[in-house]
Tab-separated table of C-alpha atoms in Angstrom:
chain	number	residue	atom	x	y	z
A	1056	MET	CA	-11.698	-10.077	-16.547
A	1057	ALA	CA	-8.808	-7.641	-16.486
A	1058	ALA	CA	-8.636	-5.343	-13.511
A	1059	THR	CA	-6.135	-3.065	-11.846
A	1060	VAL	CA	-4.665	-4.860	-8.870
A	1061	SER	CA	-4.499	-2.810	-5.699
A	1062	LEU	CA	-2.998	-4.931	-2.962
A	1063	SER	CA	-1.002	-3.101	-0.341
A	1064	SER	CA	-0.584	-4.180	3.241
A	1065	THR	CA	1.974	-3.067	5.786
A	1066	PHE	CA	2.101	-2.898	9.561
A	1067	ASP	CA	2.149	0.619	10.958
A	1068	THR	CA	3.796	1.076	14.322
A	1069	HIS	CA	1.447	4.040	14.844
A	1070	PRO	CA	-1.995	2.733	13.921
A	1071	HIS	CA	-4.539	5.126	12.454
A	1072	HIS	CA	-7.234	3.566	14.640
A	1073	PRO	CA	-6.144	3.861	18.293
A	1074	HIS	CA	-6.920	0.929	20.543
A	1075	HIS	CA	-8.949	1.461	23.682
A	1076	HIS	CA	-7.788	-0.492	26.697
A	1077	ALA	CA	-10.375	-1.184	29.347
A	1078	HIS	CA	-11.127	-3.687	32.070
A	1079	PHE	CA	-14.569	-5.233	31.805
A	1080	LYS	CA	-16.426	-8.229	33.090
A	1081	PRO	CA	-16.990	-11.077	30.603
A	1082	HIS	CA	-20.775	-10.814	30.735
A	1083	HIS	CA	-20.558	-7.091	29.958
A	1084	ALA	CA	-18.132	-7.491	27.087
A	1085	PRO	CA	-18.695	-5.060	24.189
A	1086	TYR	CA	-18.542	-6.077	20.532
A	1087	PHE	CA	-15.120	-6.124	18.981
A	1088	ASN	CA	-13.875	-6.298	15.435
A	1089	THR	CA	-10.933	-8.665	15.113
A	1090	LEU	CA	-7.610	-7.234	13.985
A	1091	PRO	CA	-4.805	-9.526	12.842
A	1092	PRO	CA	-1.948	-9.673	15.364
A	1093	LYS	CA	1.333	-8.068	14.491
A	1094	PRO	CA	4.003	-10.659	13.716
A	1095	LYS	CA	7.122	-10.411	15.783
A	1096	HIS	CA	9.285	-10.289	12.655
A	1097	PRO	CA	7.226	-8.960	9.735
A	1098	LEU	CA	8.790	-9.750	6.365
A	1099	PRO	CA	7.293	-7.450	3.744
A	1100	LEU	CA	7.452	-8.900	0.240
A	1101	GLN	CA	7.258	-6.612	-2.763
A	1102	LEU	CA	6.423	-7.803	-6.248
A	1103	LYS	CA	6.300	-5.271	-9.034
A	1104	SER	CA	5.371	-5.935	-12.629
A	1105	GLY	CA	3.353	-3.729	-14.923
A	1106	CYS	CA	0.866	-1.853	-12.758
A	1107	TYR	CA	0.881	-4.478	-10.020
A	1108	ARG	CA	2.406	-3.945	-6.603
A	1109	LEU	CA	2.026	-6.338	-3.718
A	1110	VAL	CA	3.405	-5.372	-0.319
A	1111	LEU	CA	2.341	-8.094	2.063
A	1112	PRO	CA	3.654	-9.294	5.445
A	1113	LEU	CA	4.240	-12.982	5.952
A	1114	PHE	CA	2.411	-14.570	8.884
A	1115	SER	CA	3.232	-17.735	10.711
A	1116	SER	CA	0.425	-20.259	10.772
A	1117	SER	CA	-0.165	-19.557	14.433
A	1118	ASP	CA	-0.845	-15.880	13.679
A	1119	SER	CA	-3.813	-16.440	11.358
A	1120	PRO	CA	-7.246	-15.773	12.877
A	1121	SER	CA	-9.503	-18.801	12.970
A	1122	SER	CA	-12.411	-18.920	10.524
A	1123	THR	CA	-16.046	-18.464	11.467
A	1124	SER	CA	-19.207	-17.816	9.513
A	1125	SER	CA	-20.247	-14.668	11.356
A	1126	PHE	CA	-18.679	-11.229	11.607
A	1127	PHE	CA	-19.555	-11.070	15.307
A	1128	GLN	CA	-18.048	-14.427	16.312
A	1129	ASP	CA	-14.381	-13.901	15.467
A	1130	PRO	CA	-11.992	-14.725	18.351
A	1131	LEU	CA	-11.156	-11.682	20.473
A	1132	ARG	CA	-7.399	-11.927	20.136
A	1133	THR	CA	-6.609	-8.265	19.552
A	1134	GLY	CA	-9.483	-5.861	19.065
A	1135	ARG	CA	-10.858	-2.378	19.155
A	1136	PHE	CA	-14.122	-0.984	20.423
A	1137	LEU	CA	-16.796	-0.527	17.778
A	1138	THR	CA	-19.071	2.475	17.784
A	1139	ASN	CA	-22.815	2.070	17.418
A	1140	GLU	CA	-22.489	3.359	13.856
A	1141	GLU	CA	-19.863	0.723	13.050
A	1142	LEU	CA	-22.038	-2.021	14.501
A	1143	GLU	CA	-24.935	-0.888	12.347
A	1144	LYS	CA	-22.678	-0.877	9.276
A	1145	LEU	CA	-21.537	-4.406	10.093
A	1146	ARG	CA	-25.134	-5.545	10.175
A	1147	ILE	CA	-25.723	-3.965	6.774
A	1148	LEU	CA	-22.738	-5.892	5.409
A	1149	GLU	CA	-23.921	-9.127	6.976
A	1150	ASN	CA	-27.405	-8.772	5.493
A	1151	PHE	CA	-26.384	-7.467	2.077
A	1152	ARG	CA	-27.576	-9.528	-0.892
A	1153	TYR	CA	-27.656	-8.785	-4.607
A	1154	SER	CA	-29.048	-11.168	-7.216
A	1155	HIS	CA	-29.650	-11.326	-10.947
A	1156	GLU	CA	-31.325	-13.828	-13.239
A	1157	PHE	CA	-29.710	-14.628	-16.580
A	1158	GLU	CA	-31.298	-16.471	-19.482
A	1159	PHE	CA	-29.331	-19.627	-18.667
A	1160	GLY	CA	-28.557	-19.208	-14.991
A	1161	SER	CA	-28.497	-16.917	-11.983
A	1162	MET	CA	-25.975	-15.227	-9.711
A	1163	TRP	CA	-25.993	-13.663	-6.286
A	1164	VAL	CA	-23.469	-11.461	-4.513
A	1165	ARG	CA	-22.771	-11.000	-0.809
A	1166	VAL	CA	-19.881	-10.150	1.506
A	1167	MET	CA	-17.141	-12.778	1.679
A	1168	ARG	CA	-17.300	-15.001	4.768
A	1169	ALA	CA	-14.260	-16.112	6.733
A	1170	GLU	CA	-14.463	-19.694	5.449
A	1171	GLU	CA	-14.409	-18.373	1.855
A	1172	ILE	CA	-11.076	-16.588	2.161
A	1173	ASP	CA	-9.114	-19.520	0.693
A	1174	ILE	CA	-11.213	-19.959	-2.456
A	1175	THR	CA	-11.321	-16.199	-2.988
A	1176	ALA	CA	-7.549	-15.937	-2.593
A	1177	ASN	CA	-7.062	-18.753	-5.118
A	1178	LEU	CA	-9.319	-17.027	-7.648
A	1179	LEU	CA	-7.472	-13.725	-7.268
A	1180	ALA	CA	-4.079	-15.447	-7.426
A	1181	GLU	CA	-4.991	-17.176	-10.687
A	1182	SER	CA	-6.150	-13.865	-12.156
A	1183	PHE	CA	-3.041	-11.987	-10.995
A	1184	ALA	CA	-0.738	-14.676	-12.368
A	1185	GLU	CA	-2.551	-14.505	-15.706
A	1186	SER	CA	-2.272	-10.709	-15.888
A	1187	LEU	CA	1.338	-10.706	-14.713
A	1188	LEU	CA	2.273	-13.481	-17.159
A	1189	LEU	CA	3.728	-15.488	-14.291
A	1190	PRO	CA	4.354	-19.261	-14.464
A	1191	ILE	CA	1.611	-21.417	-12.962
A	1192	ALA	CA	4.070	-22.478	-10.259
A	1193	TYR	CA	3.727	-19.018	-8.673
A	1194	VAL	CA	-0.025	-19.303	-8.148
A	1195	LYS	CA	0.317	-21.093	-4.813
A	1196	LEU	CA	2.699	-18.428	-3.472
A	1197	LEU	CA	0.438	-15.644	-4.718
A	1198	ALA	CA	-2.569	-17.346	-3.132
A	1199	TYR	CA	-0.778	-17.427	0.228
A	1200	LEU	CA	0.101	-13.729	0.018
A	1201	VAL	CA	-3.362	-12.713	-1.142
A	1202	LYS	CA	-4.896	-14.699	1.707
A	1203	GLN	CA	-2.979	-12.617	4.260
A	1204	TYR	CA	-4.154	-9.483	2.490
A	1205	LEU	CA	-7.797	-10.625	2.589
A	1206	ILE	CA	-7.512	-11.427	6.305
A	1207	GLU	CA	-6.227	-7.927	6.996
A	1208	LYS	CA	-8.865	-6.261	4.843
A	1209	ARG	CA	-11.632	-8.285	6.488
A	1210	ALA	CA	-10.454	-7.012	9.857
A	1211	LEU	CA	-11.094	-3.449	8.654
A	1212	MET	CA	-14.816	-4.005	8.157
A	1213	PRO	CA	-17.106	-2.076	8.099
A	1214	HIS	CA	-14.817	0.431	6.384
A	1215	THR	CA	-14.135	-1.975	3.536
A	1216	ALA	CA	-15.612	-5.220	2.231
A	1217	THR	CA	-14.745	-8.004	-0.198
A	1218	LEU	CA	-17.735	-9.193	-2.214
A	1219	VAL	CA	-18.032	-12.647	-3.759
A	1220	GLY	CA	-20.373	-13.602	-6.570
A	1221	PHE	CA	-21.744	-17.117	-7.053
A	1222	TYR	CA	-23.170	-18.422	-10.312
A	1223	LYS	CA	-25.491	-21.333	-10.980
A	1224	GLY	CA	-26.180	-22.188	-14.591
A	1225	VAL	CA	-28.869	-24.325	-16.151
A	1226	ASP	CA	-27.782	-25.742	-19.483
A	1227	GLY	CA	-29.568	-29.003	-20.206
A	1228	GLY	CA	-29.623	-29.837	-16.502
A	1229	GLU	CA	-28.911	-28.548	-13.024
A	1230	GLU	CA	-25.425	-27.280	-12.279
A	1231	GLU	CA	-23.867	-26.708	-8.893
A	1232	GLU	CA	-23.265	-23.159	-7.747
A	1233	GLN	CA	-19.669	-21.972	-8.012
A	1234	LEU	CA	-17.608	-18.941	-7.100
A	1235	ALA	CA	-17.743	-16.804	-10.237
A	1236	GLY	CA	-15.997	-13.590	-9.257
A	1237	THR	CA	-14.971	-11.159	-6.570
A	1238	VAL	CA	-14.543	-7.418	-6.077
A	1239	GLU	CA	-13.254	-5.213	-3.258
A	1240	VAL	CA	-14.889	-1.994	-2.074
A	1241	SER	CA	-13.552	0.568	0.384
A	1242	PHE	CA	-16.007	3.112	1.765
A	1243	ASN	CA	-13.705	5.686	3.366
A	1244	LYS	CA	-10.078	6.442	4.177
A	1245	ARG	CA	-10.035	3.968	7.089
A	1246	GLY	CA	-10.707	1.165	4.625
A	1247	ALA	CA	-8.499	2.498	1.827
A	1248	ASN	CA	-5.157	0.964	0.942
A	1249	ALA	CA	-2.143	2.800	2.282
A	1250	SER	CA	-0.528	2.930	-1.170
A	1251	PRO	CA	-3.221	3.023	-3.860
A	1252	PRO	CA	-2.294	2.941	-7.553
A	1253	THR	CA	-1.742	6.152	-9.472
A	1254	PRO	CA	-3.460	8.416	-10.309
A	1255	THR	CA	-4.379	8.542	-6.637
A	1256	PRO	CA	-8.111	8.637	-5.823
A	1257	PRO	CA	-9.444	10.689	-2.875
A	1258	LYS	CA	-8.930	8.459	0.155
A	1259	ASN	CA	-12.213	9.330	1.800
A	1260	SER	CA	-14.281	8.461	-1.278
A	1261	PRO	CA	-15.631	4.979	-2.076
A	1262	TYR	CA	-13.241	2.994	-4.266
A	1263	ILE	CA	-13.734	-0.227	-6.257
A	1264	CYS	CA	-10.795	-2.493	-7.075
A	1265	ASN	CA	-9.532	-6.062	-7.475
A	1266	MET	CA	-12.449	-7.216	-9.598
A	1267	THR	CA	-12.005	-10.534	-11.353
A	1268	VAL	CA	-14.236	-13.158	-12.962
A	1269	ARG	CA	-13.385	-16.840	-13.269
A	1270	GLU	CA	-12.105	-17.421	-16.815
A	1271	PRO	CA	-14.709	-20.026	-17.981
A	1272	LEU	CA	-17.547	-17.733	-16.824
A	1273	ARG	CA	-16.487	-14.538	-18.571
A	1274	ARG	CA	-18.650	-12.827	-21.181
A	1275	ARG	CA	-21.839	-13.666	-19.290
A	1276	GLY	CA	-22.495	-10.366	-17.538
A	1277	ILE	CA	-20.945	-11.385	-14.226
A	1278	GLY	CA	-18.454	-8.510	-14.147
A	1279	TRP	CA	-21.255	-6.049	-14.856
A	1280	ASN	CA	-23.303	-7.382	-11.955
A	1281	LEU	CA	-20.318	-7.329	-9.588
A	1282	LEU	CA	-19.977	-3.649	-10.459
A	1283	LYS	CA	-23.693	-3.018	-9.876
A	1284	ALA	CA	-23.585	-4.903	-6.569
A	1285	SER	CA	-20.629	-2.749	-5.470
A	1286	GLU	CA	-22.511	0.430	-6.288
A	1287	GLU	CA	-25.627	-0.753	-4.480
A	1288	LEU	CA	-23.615	-1.582	-1.354
A	1289	ILE	CA	-21.853	1.793	-1.493
A	1290	SER	CA	-25.269	3.484	-1.630
A	1291	GLN	CA	-26.176	1.751	1.636
A	1292	MET	CA	-22.840	2.243	3.391
A	1293	SER	CA	-21.677	5.737	2.445
A	1294	LEU	CA	-23.074	9.235	2.081
A	1295	MET	CA	-20.361	10.008	-0.457
A	1296	ARG	CA	-21.729	9.853	-4.003
A	1297	ASP	CA	-18.469	9.960	-5.999
A	1298	VAL	CA	-17.150	6.435	-6.630
A	1299	TYR	CA	-13.672	5.843	-8.063
A	1300	LEU	CA	-11.888	2.982	-9.806
A	1301	HIS	CA	-8.830	2.399	-11.992
A	1302	CYS	CA	-8.674	0.927	-15.474
A	1303	ARG	CA	-5.521	0.181	-17.423
A	1304	MET	CA	-5.364	1.884	-20.796
A	1305	ILE	CA	-4.771	-1.456	-22.529
A	1306	ASP	CA	-7.946	-3.007	-21.070
A	1307	VAL	CA	-10.441	-2.012	-23.743
A	1308	ALA	CA	-13.354	-4.272	-22.757
A	1309	PRO	CA	-13.396	-3.245	-19.053
A	1310	PHE	CA	-13.022	0.399	-20.082
A	1311	ASN	CA	-16.074	0.107	-22.348
A	1312	MET	CA	-18.028	-1.557	-19.532
A	1313	TYR	CA	-17.144	1.195	-17.051
A	1314	THR	CA	-18.040	3.858	-19.607
A	1315	LYS	CA	-21.356	2.124	-20.253
A	1316	ALA	CA	-22.007	2.137	-16.501
A	1317	GLY	CA	-21.461	5.904	-16.343
A	1318	TYR	CA	-17.817	6.236	-15.265
A	1319	LYS	CA	-15.772	9.075	-16.737
A	1320	ILE	CA	-12.019	9.610	-16.879
A	1321	VAL	CA	-10.795	11.993	-14.185
A	1322	LYS	CA	-7.059	11.665	-14.706
A	1323	THR	CA	-4.590	9.497	-16.626
A	1324	ASP	CA	-1.093	8.382	-15.667
A	1325	SER	CA	1.760	10.337	-17.164
A	1326	ILE	CA	3.724	8.525	-19.845
A	1327	LEU	CA	6.646	8.715	-17.411
A	1328	ILE	CA	4.995	5.921	-15.390
A	1329	LEU	CA	6.374	3.564	-18.036
A	1330	LEU	CA	9.852	4.256	-16.655
A	1331	ALA	CA	8.710	2.516	-13.460
A	1332	LEU	CA	7.677	-0.518	-15.559
A	1333	GLN	CA	4.003	0.138	-14.878
A	1334	ARG	CA	1.073	0.209	-17.272
A	1335	ARG	CA	-0.641	3.552	-17.718
A	1336	LYS	CA	-4.036	3.734	-16.016
A	1337	HIS	CA	-7.118	5.885	-16.059
A	1338	LEU	CA	-8.663	7.051	-12.802
A	1339	MET	CA	-12.407	6.987	-13.427
A	1340	CYS	CA	-15.289	8.384	-11.389
A	1341	LYS	CA	-19.069	8.094	-11.287
A	1342	LYS	CA	-21.508	10.108	-9.209
A	1343	LEU	CA	-24.137	7.776	-7.809
A	1344	PRO	CA	-27.687	9.131	-7.648
A	1345	VAL	CA	-29.359	9.670	-4.308
A	1346	LEU	CA	-32.007	6.956	-4.159
A	1347	ASP	CA	-34.812	6.163	-1.765
A	1348	ASN	CA	-34.612	2.518	-2.830
A	1349	PRO	CA	-31.027	1.224	-3.331
A	1350	SER	CA	-32.228	-1.398	-5.817
A	1351	GLU	CA	-33.080	1.451	-8.214
A	1352	ILE	CA	-29.367	1.745	-8.960
A	1353	TYR	CA	-29.604	-1.267	-11.235
A	1354	LEU	CA	-29.096	-0.087	-14.797
A	1355	SER	CA	-29.659	-1.718	-18.172
A	1356	GLY	CA	-29.063	-5.459	-18.285
A	1357	PRO	CA	-25.585	-6.972	-18.544
A	1358	ASP	CA	-26.323	-8.179	-22.062
A	1359	GLU	CA	-25.988	-4.544	-23.108
A	1360	ALA	CA	-22.677	-4.128	-21.293
A	1361	LEU	CA	-20.253	-6.189	-23.345
A	1362	HIS	CA	-20.938	-9.341	-21.336
A	1363	GLU	CA	-17.976	-8.877	-19.045
């Protein structure tokens, strides 16, 4: 599934989220959210093609946080204090589940776990390489860069989250579940990318990006349900009702899906963006309804939404 790529990651010498330094006894230790350590010699790598822009620092293997299956069990290498509100938001992310039954299978969506970073990075790398028309030999490099990006974004929870969707089909017999797609959601400016694509969305509004579906599983409604899962999570995590996303003008099928879901064009790139070798994009917005029950956000079935 085509999607506007929005990967941007740089190290700021003046962080937007100040660290609190305090002395405390181990048995009175507060909760922390792990932040990736700053490399001694960051090497930003920029790759531009079409509407894609990757700005990612390269880590040494010793700098990567170790993987765990729980948000609250990450090693306390470098951290920040979490407010009670942030802790509550983390619990919402940890407990979030979305599911849908198809005629010939089922899928469920939840927040990506630490041990799923590698497979998610590989899926995104394959999708980016396909959209960028890059040789297959570049997939491994892209996967490495995307992995660093995912590690950084995961450290910004609960202000952003990467969702993963798993699909299990039944076609003449049982099939094993498999990673079917992924999508990224930021809930406010603290989770937003430093350099979002143009036209620029409001940084403090929820934003959906980096959606992709594994190629053999496209046209089954998985993209539609990733979008619905994102909206349902936003309804639980944010009081802001306006949700934004980008869609390239050449991506007709995704545009039709977003329109079907209620998104409207807010602004379109100037034709001058072509001089920067970028594809023109629409910035689209949808106002989510205020619901007592978040599950009410589910709209008409994916079979009516172009089977993305």
